[in-house]
mmCIF file of C-alpha atoms and ligand atoms in Angstrom:
data_model
loop_
_atom_site.group_PDB
_atom_site.id
_atom_site.type_symbol
_atom_site.label_atom_id
_atom_site.label_comp_id
_atom_site.label_asym_id
_atom_site.label_seq_id
_atom_site.Cartn_x
_atom_site.Cartn_y
_atom_site.Cartn_z
ATOM 1 C CA UNK A 1 -43.497 97.101 47.743
ATOM 2 C CA UNK A 2 -46.370 95.133 46.268
ATOM 3 C CA UNK A 3 -45.553 91.437 46.282
ATOM 4 C CA UNK A 4 -47.594 89.373 43.851
ATOM 5 C CA UNK A 5 -46.808 85.666 43.905
ATOM 6 C CA UNK A 6 -47.678 83.496 40.947
ATOM 7 C CA UNK A 7 -49.284 80.697 42.960
ATOM 8 C CA UNK A 8 -50.295 78.693 39.916
ATOM 9 C CA UNK A 9 -46.716 78.696 38.631
ATOM 10 C CA UNK A 10 -45.351 77.628 42.019
ATOM 11 C CA UNK A 11 -47.938 74.862 42.285
ATOM 12 C CA UNK A 12 -47.222 73.572 38.781
ATOM 13 C CA UNK A 13 -43.465 73.634 39.437
ATOM 14 C CA UNK A 14 -43.921 71.558 42.610
ATOM 15 C CA UNK A 15 -46.007 69.082 40.604
ATOM 16 C CA UNK A 16 -43.429 69.069 37.808
ATOM 17 C CA UNK A 17 -40.501 68.421 40.142
ATOM 18 C CA UNK A 18 -42.419 65.472 41.637
ATOM 19 C CA UNK A 19 -42.409 63.803 38.211
ATOM 20 C CA UNK A 20 -38.625 63.369 38.498
ATOM 21 C CA UNK A 21 -38.968 60.272 40.630
ATOM 22 C CA UNK A 22 -37.943 56.640 40.779
ATOM 23 C CA UNK A 23 -41.168 55.675 42.548
ATOM 24 C CA UNK A 24 -44.683 55.534 41.207
ATOM 25 C CA UNK A 25 -46.774 58.664 41.947
ATOM 26 C CA UNK A 26 -47.809 59.904 44.428
ATOM 27 C CA UNK A 27 -44.597 58.573 46.014
ATOM 28 C CA UNK A 28 -41.361 60.377 45.224
ATOM 29 C CA UNK A 29 -37.925 58.775 45.394
ATOM 30 C CA UNK A 30 -34.998 60.941 44.298
ATOM 31 C CA UNK A 31 -31.661 59.732 45.579
ATOM 32 C CA UNK A 32 -28.652 61.978 45.237
ATOM 33 C CA UNK A 33 -26.598 61.692 42.014
ATOM 34 C CA UNK A 34 -28.928 59.168 40.375
ATOM 35 C CA UNK A 35 -29.924 59.972 36.774
ATOM 36 C CA UNK A 36 -33.305 61.127 38.159
ATOM 37 C CA UNK A 37 -31.665 63.548 40.590
ATOM 38 C CA UNK A 38 -29.451 64.898 37.806
ATOM 39 C CA UNK A 39 -32.442 65.448 35.511
ATOM 40 C CA UNK A 40 -34.313 67.262 38.296
ATOM 41 C CA UNK A 41 -31.288 69.467 38.912
ATOM 42 C CA UNK A 42 -30.988 70.303 35.196
ATOM 43 C CA UNK A 43 -34.664 71.279 35.108
ATOM 44 C CA UNK A 44 -34.197 73.492 38.161
ATOM 45 C CA UNK A 45 -31.150 75.200 36.620
ATOM 46 C CA UNK A 46 -33.274 76.145 33.645
ATOM 47 C CA UNK A 47 -35.950 77.621 35.916
ATOM 48 C CA UNK A 48 -33.305 79.652 37.760
ATOM 49 C CA UNK A 49 -31.723 80.873 34.532
ATOM 50 C CA UNK A 50 -35.151 81.815 33.183
ATOM 51 C CA UNK A 51 -35.496 84.028 36.285
ATOM 52 C CA UNK A 52 -32.267 85.801 35.320
ATOM 53 C CA UNK A 53 -30.220 84.207 38.114
ATOM 54 C CA UNK A 54 -26.605 83.262 37.538
ATOM 55 C CA UNK A 55 -25.968 79.656 38.506
ATOM 56 C CA UNK A 56 -22.786 78.083 39.860
ATOM 57 C CA UNK A 57 -22.173 74.625 41.265
ATOM 58 C CA UNK A 58 -19.478 73.522 43.655
ATOM 59 C CA UNK A 59 -17.575 70.234 43.682
ATOM 60 C CA UNK A 60 -20.239 68.371 45.673
ATOM 61 C CA UNK A 61 -23.083 69.761 43.560
ATOM 62 C CA UNK A 62 -24.363 72.434 45.940
ATOM 63 C CA UNK A 63 -25.949 74.904 43.533
ATOM 64 C CA UNK A 64 -26.030 78.655 44.035
ATOM 65 C CA UNK A 65 -28.423 80.775 41.941
ATOM 66 C CA UNK A 66 -27.615 84.447 42.447
ATOM 67 C CA UNK A 67 -29.572 87.639 42.046
ATOM 68 C CA UNK A 68 -26.885 90.318 42.197
ATOM 69 C CA UNK A 69 -27.356 93.200 44.562
ATOM 70 C CA UNK A 70 -26.430 96.834 44.022
ATOM 71 C CA UNK A 71 -23.363 96.072 46.164
ATOM 72 C CA UNK A 72 -22.077 92.827 44.604
ATOM 73 C CA UNK A 73 -19.326 92.458 47.226
ATOM 74 C CA UNK A 74 -21.713 92.667 50.182
ATOM 75 C CA UNK A 75 -22.349 89.525 52.238
ATOM 76 C CA UNK A 76 -25.025 87.302 50.743
ATOM 77 C CA UNK A 77 -28.568 86.817 51.949
ATOM 78 C CA UNK A 78 -29.147 83.104 51.333
ATOM 79 C CA UNK A 79 -32.219 80.939 51.144
ATOM 80 C CA UNK A 80 -32.918 77.419 49.921
ATOM 81 C CA UNK A 81 -33.189 73.768 50.851
ATOM 82 C CA UNK A 82 -32.862 70.350 49.163
ATOM 83 C CA UNK A 83 -34.620 68.350 46.459
ATOM 84 C CA UNK A 84 -33.328 64.857 47.219
ATOM 85 C CA UNK A 85 -36.047 62.612 48.599
ATOM 86 C CA UNK A 86 -35.830 59.407 50.630
ATOM 87 C CA UNK A 87 -37.388 56.215 49.210
ATOM 88 C CA UNK A 88 -41.183 56.416 49.110
ATOM 89 C CA UNK A 89 -41.305 60.071 50.172
ATOM 90 C CA UNK A 90 -43.681 62.913 49.299
ATOM 91 C CA UNK A 91 -43.297 65.984 47.103
ATOM 92 C CA UNK A 92 -42.884 68.828 49.623
ATOM 93 C CA UNK A 93 -39.973 68.032 51.977
ATOM 94 C CA UNK A 94 -37.142 70.342 50.872
ATOM 95 C CA UNK A 95 -38.848 71.189 47.580
ATOM 96 C CA UNK A 96 -41.024 73.902 49.126
ATOM 97 C CA UNK A 97 -37.892 75.644 50.400
ATOM 98 C CA UNK A 98 -36.293 75.580 46.953
ATOM 99 C CA UNK A 99 -39.206 76.376 44.660
ATOM 100 C CA UNK A 100 -40.776 78.691 47.265
ATOM 101 C CA UNK A 101 -37.498 80.622 47.397
ATOM 102 C CA UNK A 102 -37.396 80.848 43.599
ATOM 103 C CA UNK A 103 -40.959 82.189 43.545
ATOM 104 C CA UNK A 104 -40.101 84.633 46.352
ATOM 105 C CA UNK A 105 -37.174 85.962 44.301
ATOM 106 C CA UNK A 106 -39.327 86.287 41.175
ATOM 107 C CA UNK A 107 -42.016 88.135 43.166
ATOM 108 C CA UNK A 108 -39.395 90.541 44.514
ATOM 109 C CA UNK A 109 -37.994 91.116 41.020
ATOM 110 C CA UNK A 110 -41.430 91.832 39.654
ATOM 111 C CA UNK A 111 -42.300 94.244 42.463
ATOM 112 C CA UNK A 112 -39.433 96.489 41.396
ATOM 113 C CA UNK A 113 -37.450 95.804 44.581
ATOM 114 C CA UNK A 114 -33.680 95.897 44.068
ATOM 115 C CA UNK A 115 -31.530 94.325 46.804
ATOM 116 C CA UNK A 116 -28.332 95.890 48.049
ATOM 117 C CA UNK A 117 -26.953 92.510 49.165
ATOM 118 C CA UNK A 118 -26.913 89.640 46.672
ATOM 119 C CA UNK A 119 -29.739 87.164 47.242
ATOM 120 C CA UNK A 120 -28.809 83.546 46.565
ATOM 121 C CA UNK A 121 -30.961 80.499 46.237
ATOM 122 C CA UNK A 122 -28.982 77.487 47.473
ATOM 123 C CA UNK A 123 -29.776 73.904 46.546
ATOM 124 C CA UNK A 124 -27.995 71.634 49.020
ATOM 125 C CA UNK A 125 -26.642 68.264 47.948
ATOM 126 C CA UNK A 126 -27.906 65.193 49.813
ATOM 127 C CA UNK A 127 -29.742 66.529 52.823
ATOM 128 C CA UNK A 128 -31.079 63.007 53.143
ATOM 129 C CA UNK A 129 -28.756 60.273 54.416
ATOM 130 C CA UNK A 130 -30.155 57.607 52.080
ATOM 131 C CA UNK A 131 -27.175 57.056 49.830
ATOM 132 C CA UNK A 132 -24.098 57.785 51.913
ATOM 133 C CA UNK A 133 -25.438 57.146 55.429
ATOM 134 C CA UNK A 134 -24.973 60.731 56.582
ATOM 135 C CA UNK A 135 -27.436 63.592 56.130
ATOM 136 C CA UNK A 136 -26.634 67.150 55.053
ATOM 137 C CA UNK A 137 -23.530 66.216 53.073
ATOM 138 C CA UNK A 138 -23.509 69.505 51.150
ATOM 139 C CA UNK A 139 -24.020 71.782 54.145
ATOM 140 C CA UNK A 140 -21.541 69.842 56.281
ATOM 141 C CA UNK A 141 -18.912 70.574 53.621
ATOM 142 C CA UNK A 142 -19.989 74.197 53.134
ATOM 143 C CA UNK A 143 -19.677 74.811 56.860
ATOM 144 C CA UNK A 144 -16.487 72.819 57.351
ATOM 145 C CA UNK A 145 -18.301 70.471 59.775
ATOM 146 C CA UNK A 146 -17.082 67.513 57.691
ATOM 147 C CA UNK A 147 -13.617 67.457 56.161
ATOM 148 C CA UNK A 148 -13.209 67.003 52.422
ATOM 149 C CA UNK A 149 -11.122 63.917 53.077
ATOM 150 C CA UNK A 150 -13.741 62.237 55.270
ATOM 151 C CA UNK A 151 -16.554 63.176 52.867
ATOM 152 C CA UNK A 152 -14.738 61.799 49.835
ATOM 153 C CA UNK A 153 -14.342 58.409 51.508
ATOM 154 C CA UNK A 154 -17.995 57.883 52.454
ATOM 155 C CA UNK A 155 -19.433 55.005 50.471
ATOM 156 C CA UNK A 156 -22.861 53.929 49.263
ATOM 157 C CA UNK A 157 -24.270 50.416 49.617
ATOM 158 C CA UNK A 158 -22.518 49.361 46.375
ATOM 159 C CA UNK A 159 -19.177 50.425 47.825
ATOM 160 C CA UNK A 160 -18.854 53.465 45.521
ATOM 161 C CA UNK A 161 -17.276 56.461 47.249
ATOM 162 C CA UNK A 162 -18.618 60.010 47.263
ATOM 163 C CA UNK A 163 -15.498 60.937 45.328
ATOM 164 C CA UNK A 164 -16.220 58.413 42.560
ATOM 165 C CA UNK A 165 -19.939 59.071 42.419
ATOM 166 C CA UNK A 166 -19.756 62.873 42.306
ATOM 167 C CA UNK A 167 -17.089 62.817 39.586
ATOM 168 C CA UNK A 168 -19.163 60.355 37.538
ATOM 169 C CA UNK A 169 -22.153 62.691 38.001
ATOM 170 C CA UNK A 170 -20.113 65.536 36.488
ATOM 171 C CA UNK A 171 -19.141 67.470 39.622
ATOM 172 C CA UNK A 172 -15.428 68.162 39.378
ATOM 173 C CA UNK A 173 -13.042 70.381 41.329
ATOM 174 C CA UNK A 174 -11.664 69.932 44.822
ATOM 175 C CA UNK A 175 -13.999 68.981 47.658
ATOM 176 C CA UNK A 176 -11.743 71.067 49.911
ATOM 177 C CA UNK A 177 -12.843 74.166 47.981
ATOM 178 C CA UNK A 178 -16.504 73.669 48.898
ATOM 179 C CA UNK A 179 -16.118 75.274 52.341
ATOM 180 C CA UNK A 180 -17.345 78.851 52.317
ATOM 181 C CA UNK A 181 -15.237 81.676 53.633
ATOM 182 C CA UNK A 182 -16.384 83.090 56.941
ATOM 183 C CA UNK A 183 -18.461 86.198 56.429
ATOM 184 C CA UNK A 184 -19.881 84.884 53.144
ATOM 185 C CA UNK A 185 -23.414 85.196 54.489
ATOM 186 C CA UNK A 186 -25.216 88.067 56.100
ATOM 187 C CA UNK A 187 -28.124 85.728 56.779
ATOM 188 C CA UNK A 188 -29.568 82.378 55.711
ATOM 189 C CA UNK A 189 -33.303 81.568 55.835
ATOM 190 C CA UNK A 190 -34.814 78.155 55.031
ATOM 191 C CA UNK A 191 -38.490 77.623 54.273
ATOM 192 C CA UNK A 192 -39.701 74.078 55.013
ATOM 193 C CA UNK A 193 -42.792 72.066 55.810
ATOM 194 C CA UNK A 194 -43.150 71.469 59.537
ATOM 195 C CA UNK A 195 -43.017 67.641 59.366
ATOM 196 C CA UNK A 196 -45.007 67.600 62.595
ATOM 197 C CA UNK A 197 -48.615 68.321 63.644
ATOM 198 C CA UNK A 198 -48.344 71.401 65.878
ATOM 199 C CA UNK A 199 -49.198 74.223 63.447
ATOM 200 C CA UNK A 200 -52.105 72.414 61.846
ATOM 201 C CA UNK A 201 -53.471 71.331 65.226
ATOM 202 C CA UNK A 202 -53.331 74.889 66.580
ATOM 203 C CA UNK A 203 -54.664 76.463 63.327
ATOM 204 C CA UNK A 204 -51.570 78.639 63.102
ATOM 205 C CA UNK A 205 -50.393 79.883 59.704
ATOM 206 C CA UNK A 206 -46.632 79.683 60.176
ATOM 207 C CA UNK A 207 -43.923 78.507 62.549
ATOM 208 C CA UNK A 208 -40.880 80.647 63.230
ATOM 209 C CA UNK A 209 -38.102 78.261 64.225
ATOM 210 C CA UNK A 210 -36.016 79.235 67.221
ATOM 211 C CA UNK A 211 -33.949 76.040 67.751
ATOM 212 C CA UNK A 212 -33.010 72.990 65.698
ATOM 213 C CA UNK A 213 -32.744 69.651 67.557
ATOM 214 C CA UNK A 214 -29.580 67.586 67.850
ATOM 215 C CA UNK A 215 -29.511 64.388 65.773
ATOM 216 C CA UNK A 216 -27.186 61.397 66.107
ATOM 217 C CA UNK A 217 -27.079 58.234 64.049
ATOM 218 C CA UNK A 218 -25.343 54.880 64.238
ATOM 219 C CA UNK A 219 -24.940 51.621 62.397
ATOM 220 C CA UNK A 220 -25.021 48.559 64.602
ATOM 221 C CA UNK A 221 -23.564 45.239 63.510
ATOM 222 C CA UNK A 222 -24.693 42.121 65.361
ATOM 223 C CA UNK A 223 -23.018 38.803 64.744
ATOM 224 C CA UNK A 224 -24.283 35.531 66.179
ATOM 225 C CA UNK A 225 -24.308 32.065 64.739
ATOM 226 C CA UNK A 226 -26.413 30.766 61.850
ATOM 227 C CA UNK A 227 -27.603 27.283 61.150
ATOM 228 C CA UNK A 228 -30.512 25.032 60.279
ATOM 229 C CA UNK A 229 -33.927 26.211 61.524
ATOM 230 C CA UNK A 230 -34.839 22.650 62.388
ATOM 231 C CA UNK A 231 -31.536 21.213 63.519
ATOM 232 C CA UNK A 232 -30.273 23.777 66.058
ATOM 233 C CA UNK A 233 -32.172 23.510 69.344
ATOM 234 C CA UNK A 234 -33.216 26.624 71.222
ATOM 235 C CA UNK A 235 -30.685 26.407 74.080
ATOM 236 C CA UNK A 236 -27.873 26.304 71.496
ATOM 237 C CA UNK A 237 -28.900 29.360 69.512
ATOM 238 C CA UNK A 238 -27.071 32.647 69.133
ATOM 239 C CA UNK A 239 -29.674 34.282 66.904
ATOM 240 C CA UNK A 240 -28.562 37.737 65.727
ATOM 241 C CA UNK A 241 -32.097 38.870 64.880
ATOM 242 C CA UNK A 242 -33.455 37.966 68.320
ATOM 243 C CA UNK A 243 -30.608 39.991 69.844
ATOM 244 C CA UNK A 244 -31.505 42.871 67.491
ATOM 245 C CA UNK A 245 -35.158 42.652 68.541
ATOM 246 C CA UNK A 246 -34.183 42.930 72.198
ATOM 247 C CA UNK A 247 -31.897 45.855 71.470
ATOM 248 C CA UNK A 248 -34.535 47.680 69.410
ATOM 249 C CA UNK A 249 -37.040 47.434 72.250
ATOM 250 C CA UNK A 250 -34.419 48.534 74.799
ATOM 251 C CA UNK A 251 -33.718 51.677 72.741
ATOM 252 C CA UNK A 252 -37.427 52.381 72.294
ATOM 253 C CA UNK A 253 -37.995 51.935 76.010
ATOM 254 C CA UNK A 254 -35.143 54.279 76.909
ATOM 255 C CA UNK A 255 -36.503 56.960 74.557
ATOM 256 C CA UNK A 256 -40.044 56.603 75.904
ATOM 257 C CA UNK A 257 -38.769 56.949 79.465
ATOM 258 C CA UNK A 258 -36.332 59.838 78.976
ATOM 259 C CA UNK A 259 -38.694 62.111 80.872
ATOM 260 C CA UNK A 260 -39.134 64.468 77.915
ATOM 261 C CA UNK A 261 -41.441 64.347 74.929
ATOM 262 C CA UNK A 262 -38.615 65.745 72.779
ATOM 263 C CA UNK A 263 -36.560 62.526 72.942
ATOM 264 C CA UNK A 264 -37.075 60.285 69.910
ATOM 265 C CA UNK A 265 -35.353 57.145 68.655
ATOM 266 C CA UNK A 266 -35.936 55.260 65.409
ATOM 267 C CA UNK A 267 -34.515 52.018 64.069
ATOM 268 C CA UNK A 268 -35.457 52.404 60.412
ATOM 269 C CA UNK A 269 -33.232 49.791 58.818
ATOM 270 C CA UNK A 270 -32.786 46.137 59.696
ATOM 271 C CA UNK A 271 -30.852 43.929 57.291
ATOM 272 C CA UNK A 272 -30.849 40.239 58.097
ATOM 273 C CA UNK A 273 -28.315 37.719 56.801
ATOM 274 C CA UNK A 274 -28.732 35.259 55.179
ATOM 275 C CA UNK A 275 -32.456 36.097 55.037
ATOM 276 C CA UNK A 276 -33.996 32.658 54.479
ATOM 277 C CA UNK A 277 -37.106 31.287 56.135
ATOM 278 C CA UNK A 278 -35.354 28.152 57.346
ATOM 279 C CA UNK A 279 -32.004 29.641 58.356
ATOM 280 C CA UNK A 280 -31.143 31.161 61.746
ATOM 281 C CA UNK A 281 -30.074 34.786 61.272
ATOM 282 C CA UNK A 282 -26.318 34.975 61.770
ATOM 283 C CA UNK A 283 -25.793 38.686 61.082
ATOM 284 C CA UNK A 284 -27.928 41.806 61.401
ATOM 285 C CA UNK A 285 -27.225 45.392 60.518
ATOM 286 C CA UNK A 286 -29.371 48.092 62.126
ATOM 287 C CA UNK A 287 -29.561 51.838 61.715
ATOM 288 C CA UNK A 288 -30.329 53.933 64.784
ATOM 289 C CA UNK A 289 -31.448 57.569 64.683
ATOM 290 C CA UNK A 290 -31.631 59.399 68.025
ATOM 291 C CA UNK A 291 -32.678 63.031 68.474
ATOM 292 C CA UNK A 292 -33.442 65.501 71.185
ATOM 293 C CA UNK A 293 -33.637 69.230 71.678
ATOM 294 C CA UNK A 294 -31.354 68.812 74.687
ATOM 295 C CA UNK A 295 -27.825 67.616 74.038
ATOM 296 C CA UNK A 296 -27.308 66.088 77.492
ATOM 297 C CA UNK A 297 -30.502 64.062 77.281
ATOM 298 C CA UNK A 298 -29.651 62.929 73.740
ATOM 299 C CA UNK A 299 -26.220 61.793 74.884
ATOM 300 C CA UNK A 300 -27.691 60.038 77.937
ATOM 301 C CA UNK A 301 -29.856 57.987 75.578
ATOM 302 C CA UNK A 302 -26.791 57.092 73.507
ATOM 303 C CA UNK A 303 -25.107 55.924 76.692
ATOM 304 C CA UNK A 304 -28.136 53.766 77.577
ATOM 305 C CA UNK A 305 -28.022 52.233 74.107
ATOM 306 C CA UNK A 306 -24.362 51.320 74.600
ATOM 307 C CA UNK A 307 -25.104 49.749 78.000
ATOM 308 C CA UNK A 308 -27.939 47.719 76.401
ATOM 309 C CA UNK A 309 -25.541 46.550 73.666
ATOM 310 C CA UNK A 310 -23.109 45.194 76.256
ATOM 311 C CA UNK A 311 -25.850 43.544 78.315
ATOM 312 C CA UNK A 312 -27.491 41.846 75.317
ATOM 313 C CA UNK A 313 -24.177 40.815 73.828
ATOM 314 C CA UNK A 314 -23.222 39.043 77.052
ATOM 315 C CA UNK A 315 -26.617 37.493 77.664
ATOM 316 C CA UNK A 316 -27.023 36.171 74.125
ATOM 317 C CA UNK A 317 -23.370 35.482 73.356
ATOM 318 C CA UNK A 318 -23.379 37.600 70.200
ATOM 319 C CA UNK A 319 -20.979 40.322 69.174
ATOM 320 C CA UNK A 320 -22.459 43.825 68.909
ATOM 321 C CA UNK A 321 -20.409 46.631 67.334
ATOM 322 C CA UNK A 322 -21.655 50.210 67.083
ATOM 323 C CA UNK A 323 -20.406 52.636 64.464
ATOM 324 C CA UNK A 324 -21.115 56.315 65.081
ATOM 325 C CA UNK A 325 -22.060 58.108 61.874
ATOM 326 C CA UNK A 326 -22.817 61.508 63.330
ATOM 327 C CA UNK A 327 -23.631 63.163 66.656
ATOM 328 C CA UNK A 328 -24.352 66.797 65.974
ATOM 329 C CA UNK A 329 -25.026 69.663 68.328
ATOM 330 C CA UNK A 330 -28.293 71.580 68.288
ATOM 331 C CA UNK A 331 -28.384 75.080 66.804
ATOM 332 C CA UNK A 332 -30.011 78.305 67.930
ATOM 333 C CA UNK A 333 -31.596 80.486 65.293
ATOM 334 C CA UNK A 334 -30.324 84.061 65.037
ATOM 335 C CA UNK A 335 -32.578 86.470 66.965
ATOM 336 C CA UNK A 336 -32.337 89.157 64.259
ATOM 337 C CA UNK A 337 -33.639 86.786 61.570
ATOM 338 C CA UNK A 338 -36.307 85.374 63.881
ATOM 339 C CA UNK A 339 -37.355 89.000 64.419
ATOM 340 C CA UNK A 340 -37.371 89.744 60.670
ATOM 341 C CA UNK A 341 -39.584 86.680 60.064
ATOM 342 C CA UNK A 342 -41.861 87.686 62.927
ATOM 343 C CA UNK A 343 -42.218 91.237 61.580
ATOM 344 C CA UNK A 344 -43.079 89.871 58.137
ATOM 345 C CA UNK A 345 -45.815 87.664 59.640
ATOM 346 C CA UNK A 346 -47.172 90.679 61.511
ATOM 347 C CA UNK A 347 -47.106 92.811 58.357
ATOM 348 C CA UNK A 348 -49.348 90.342 56.520
ATOM 349 C CA UNK A 349 -51.581 89.686 59.536
ATOM 350 C CA UNK A 350 -50.559 86.020 59.664
ATOM 351 C CA UNK A 351 -50.643 84.033 62.894
ATOM 352 C CA UNK A 352 -47.335 82.463 63.881
ATOM 353 C CA UNK A 353 -45.787 80.426 66.654
ATOM 354 C CA UNK A 354 -42.171 80.100 67.778
ATOM 355 C CA UNK A 355 -41.343 76.417 67.244
ATOM 356 C CA UNK A 356 -38.466 73.979 67.626
ATOM 357 C CA UNK A 357 -37.412 71.946 64.598
ATOM 358 C CA UNK A 358 -37.295 68.299 65.585
ATOM 359 C CA UNK A 359 -36.216 67.302 62.102
ATOM 360 C CA UNK A 360 -32.703 68.269 61.074
ATOM 361 C CA UNK A 361 -32.063 70.541 58.161
ATOM 362 C CA UNK A 362 -29.139 72.009 56.281
ATOM 363 C CA UNK A 363 -29.726 75.129 58.386
ATOM 364 C CA UNK A 364 -28.379 73.183 61.373
ATOM 365 C CA UNK A 365 -24.959 73.218 59.705
ATOM 366 C CA UNK A 366 -25.276 76.627 58.052
ATOM 367 C CA UNK A 367 -25.746 77.957 61.602
ATOM 368 C CA UNK A 368 -22.042 77.140 62.190
ATOM 369 C CA UNK A 369 -21.038 79.795 59.628
ATOM 370 C CA UNK A 370 -23.982 82.154 59.306
ATOM 371 C CA UNK A 371 -26.867 83.652 61.218
ATOM 372 C CA UNK A 372 -29.805 81.387 60.261
ATOM 373 C CA UNK A 373 -33.490 80.935 60.899
ATOM 374 C CA UNK A 374 -36.246 78.794 59.439
ATOM 375 C CA UNK A 375 -39.891 79.269 58.597
ATOM 376 C CA UNK A 376 -42.305 76.318 58.840
ATOM 377 C CA UNK A 377 -45.461 75.736 56.832
ATOM 378 C CA UNK A 378 -48.159 73.420 58.257
ATOM 379 C CA UNK A 379 -48.469 69.996 56.660
ATOM 380 C CA UNK A 380 -51.482 67.707 56.786
ATOM 381 C CA UNK A 381 -51.546 65.507 59.901
ATOM 382 C CA UNK A 382 -47.866 66.328 60.339
ATOM 383 C CA UNK A 383 -47.115 63.626 57.766
ATOM 384 C CA UNK A 384 -43.699 63.663 56.112
ATOM 385 C CA UNK A 385 -41.309 61.102 54.625
ATOM 386 C CA UNK A 386 -44.347 59.319 53.177
ATOM 387 C CA UNK A 387 -46.234 59.638 49.882
ATOM 388 C CA UNK A 388 -49.308 61.324 51.400
ATOM 389 C CA UNK A 389 -47.236 64.243 52.693
ATOM 390 C CA UNK A 390 -49.247 67.368 51.794
ATOM 391 C CA UNK A 391 -49.037 71.130 52.235
ATOM 392 C CA UNK A 392 -51.841 73.231 50.762
ATOM 393 C CA UNK A 393 -51.107 75.765 47.999
ATOM 394 C CA UNK A 394 -52.519 78.472 50.320
ATOM 395 C CA UNK A 395 -50.134 77.565 53.147
ATOM 396 C CA UNK A 396 -47.211 77.351 50.742
ATOM 397 C CA UNK A 397 -48.121 80.769 49.327
ATOM 398 C CA UNK A 398 -48.259 82.282 52.844
ATOM 399 C CA UNK A 399 -44.822 80.901 53.656
ATOM 400 C CA UNK A 400 -43.423 82.097 50.346
ATOM 401 C CA UNK A 401 -44.832 85.597 50.874
ATOM 402 C CA UNK A 402 -43.287 85.882 54.339
ATOM 403 C CA UNK A 403 -40.008 84.521 52.981
ATOM 404 C CA UNK A 404 -40.004 87.146 50.201
ATOM 405 C CA UNK A 405 -40.731 89.962 52.636
ATOM 406 C CA UNK A 406 -37.971 88.736 54.958
ATOM 407 C CA UNK A 407 -35.429 88.433 52.147
ATOM 408 C CA UNK A 408 -36.265 92.019 51.174
ATOM 409 C CA UNK A 409 -35.803 93.256 54.740
ATOM 410 C CA UNK A 410 -32.478 91.431 55.138
ATOM 411 C CA UNK A 411 -31.033 92.411 51.774
ATOM 412 C CA UNK A 412 -32.075 96.081 51.624
HETATM 413 C C1 GLV B 501 -34.334 65.053 57.583
HETATM 414 O O1 GLV B 501 -34.837 64.604 56.586
HETATM 415 C C2 GLV B 501 -34.481 64.421 58.840
HETATM 416 O O2 GLV B 501 -34.418 63.171 58.889
HETATM 417 O O3 GLV B 501 -34.698 65.139 59.838
HETATM 418 MN MN1 MN B 502 -36.458 64.685 54.764
HETATM 419 MN MN1 MN B 503 -36.082 68.322 54.452
#
């Protein structure tokens, strides 16, 4: 099999997809079910159809583009990722796993390879938690990790529910029908940028993911007492933002002192009410994102956060409520797919390293219903979720080549 990628086409498609954005270039913002997201999806459908793939969408907008195998009833070999992008993001997160997979399929088609198992490119809906507060909405539903009822009721910051928004975006049918039957997949492989600095720092071509870390996220509501910035004296204050500041530092401190470099905690959102220079903050809403490769350590940090909430609430006489959004378990990648990826790297003489994914991915949830593995491409300085995120065309081509080879091995 002689695999010839069209690098220029892949590069120009990545550039093209980045133009579907609600932020000024080089930043990309593409929030799920916005008109921009829908236009990007329509463009992608056309690219898939042009490659001869048959496209179907489920009720949440997960999109499957299928290359039929010689045994159409055989379990599917899946690949893919997401194209939604957080505010002020870059152009590679998720996109490389979608457009790279499309190029891998086209290269296989052109080489004359014919799969026995169907190969499907899967575009997941809302890997990013931006709109509905919870990441991996599509893959949670596909894997049955989130019930249709709970998913339908999630709301965005305007109070619109998933149910309303997806219907308005043109995705009909029952959310309950999104869940895939067990045995649907033979294997699922996701190509992604590393979103960390290890591969680049070690001058290694590719990362073969063996484990995906366990994420948890919360909303925290703090309520104190507002008032005039001049009139209320310091001993009488119950300032919600000062309580939030203390809590943020307590969480940071607990993460720094967990004893393991793999523990991370981020407070990425802080909304202050009423938000006036001369008014004491009476209410604050925080988001907290906690991750670890070790479930026990992750949960110990959550416990420390809860203890800090009680301590600060008492000390500062404010109310602090935590709302759990998700606390997911880590996933192990399937040894047989890790081996197939490894063999493909060896075949092309490419250096590789077994790595842990500290970011979460749809593969974390697909691992509940399918054997999965992931392949990482280096990205400059490990930057991701920022406009200067960058992966070189050469690195993307290497990842795409290994993906193609692996899809061939798994689907033969
Ligand atoms: C995915 O985007 C993550 O936050 O890990
Ligand atoms: Mn992301
Ligand atoms: Mn991603």
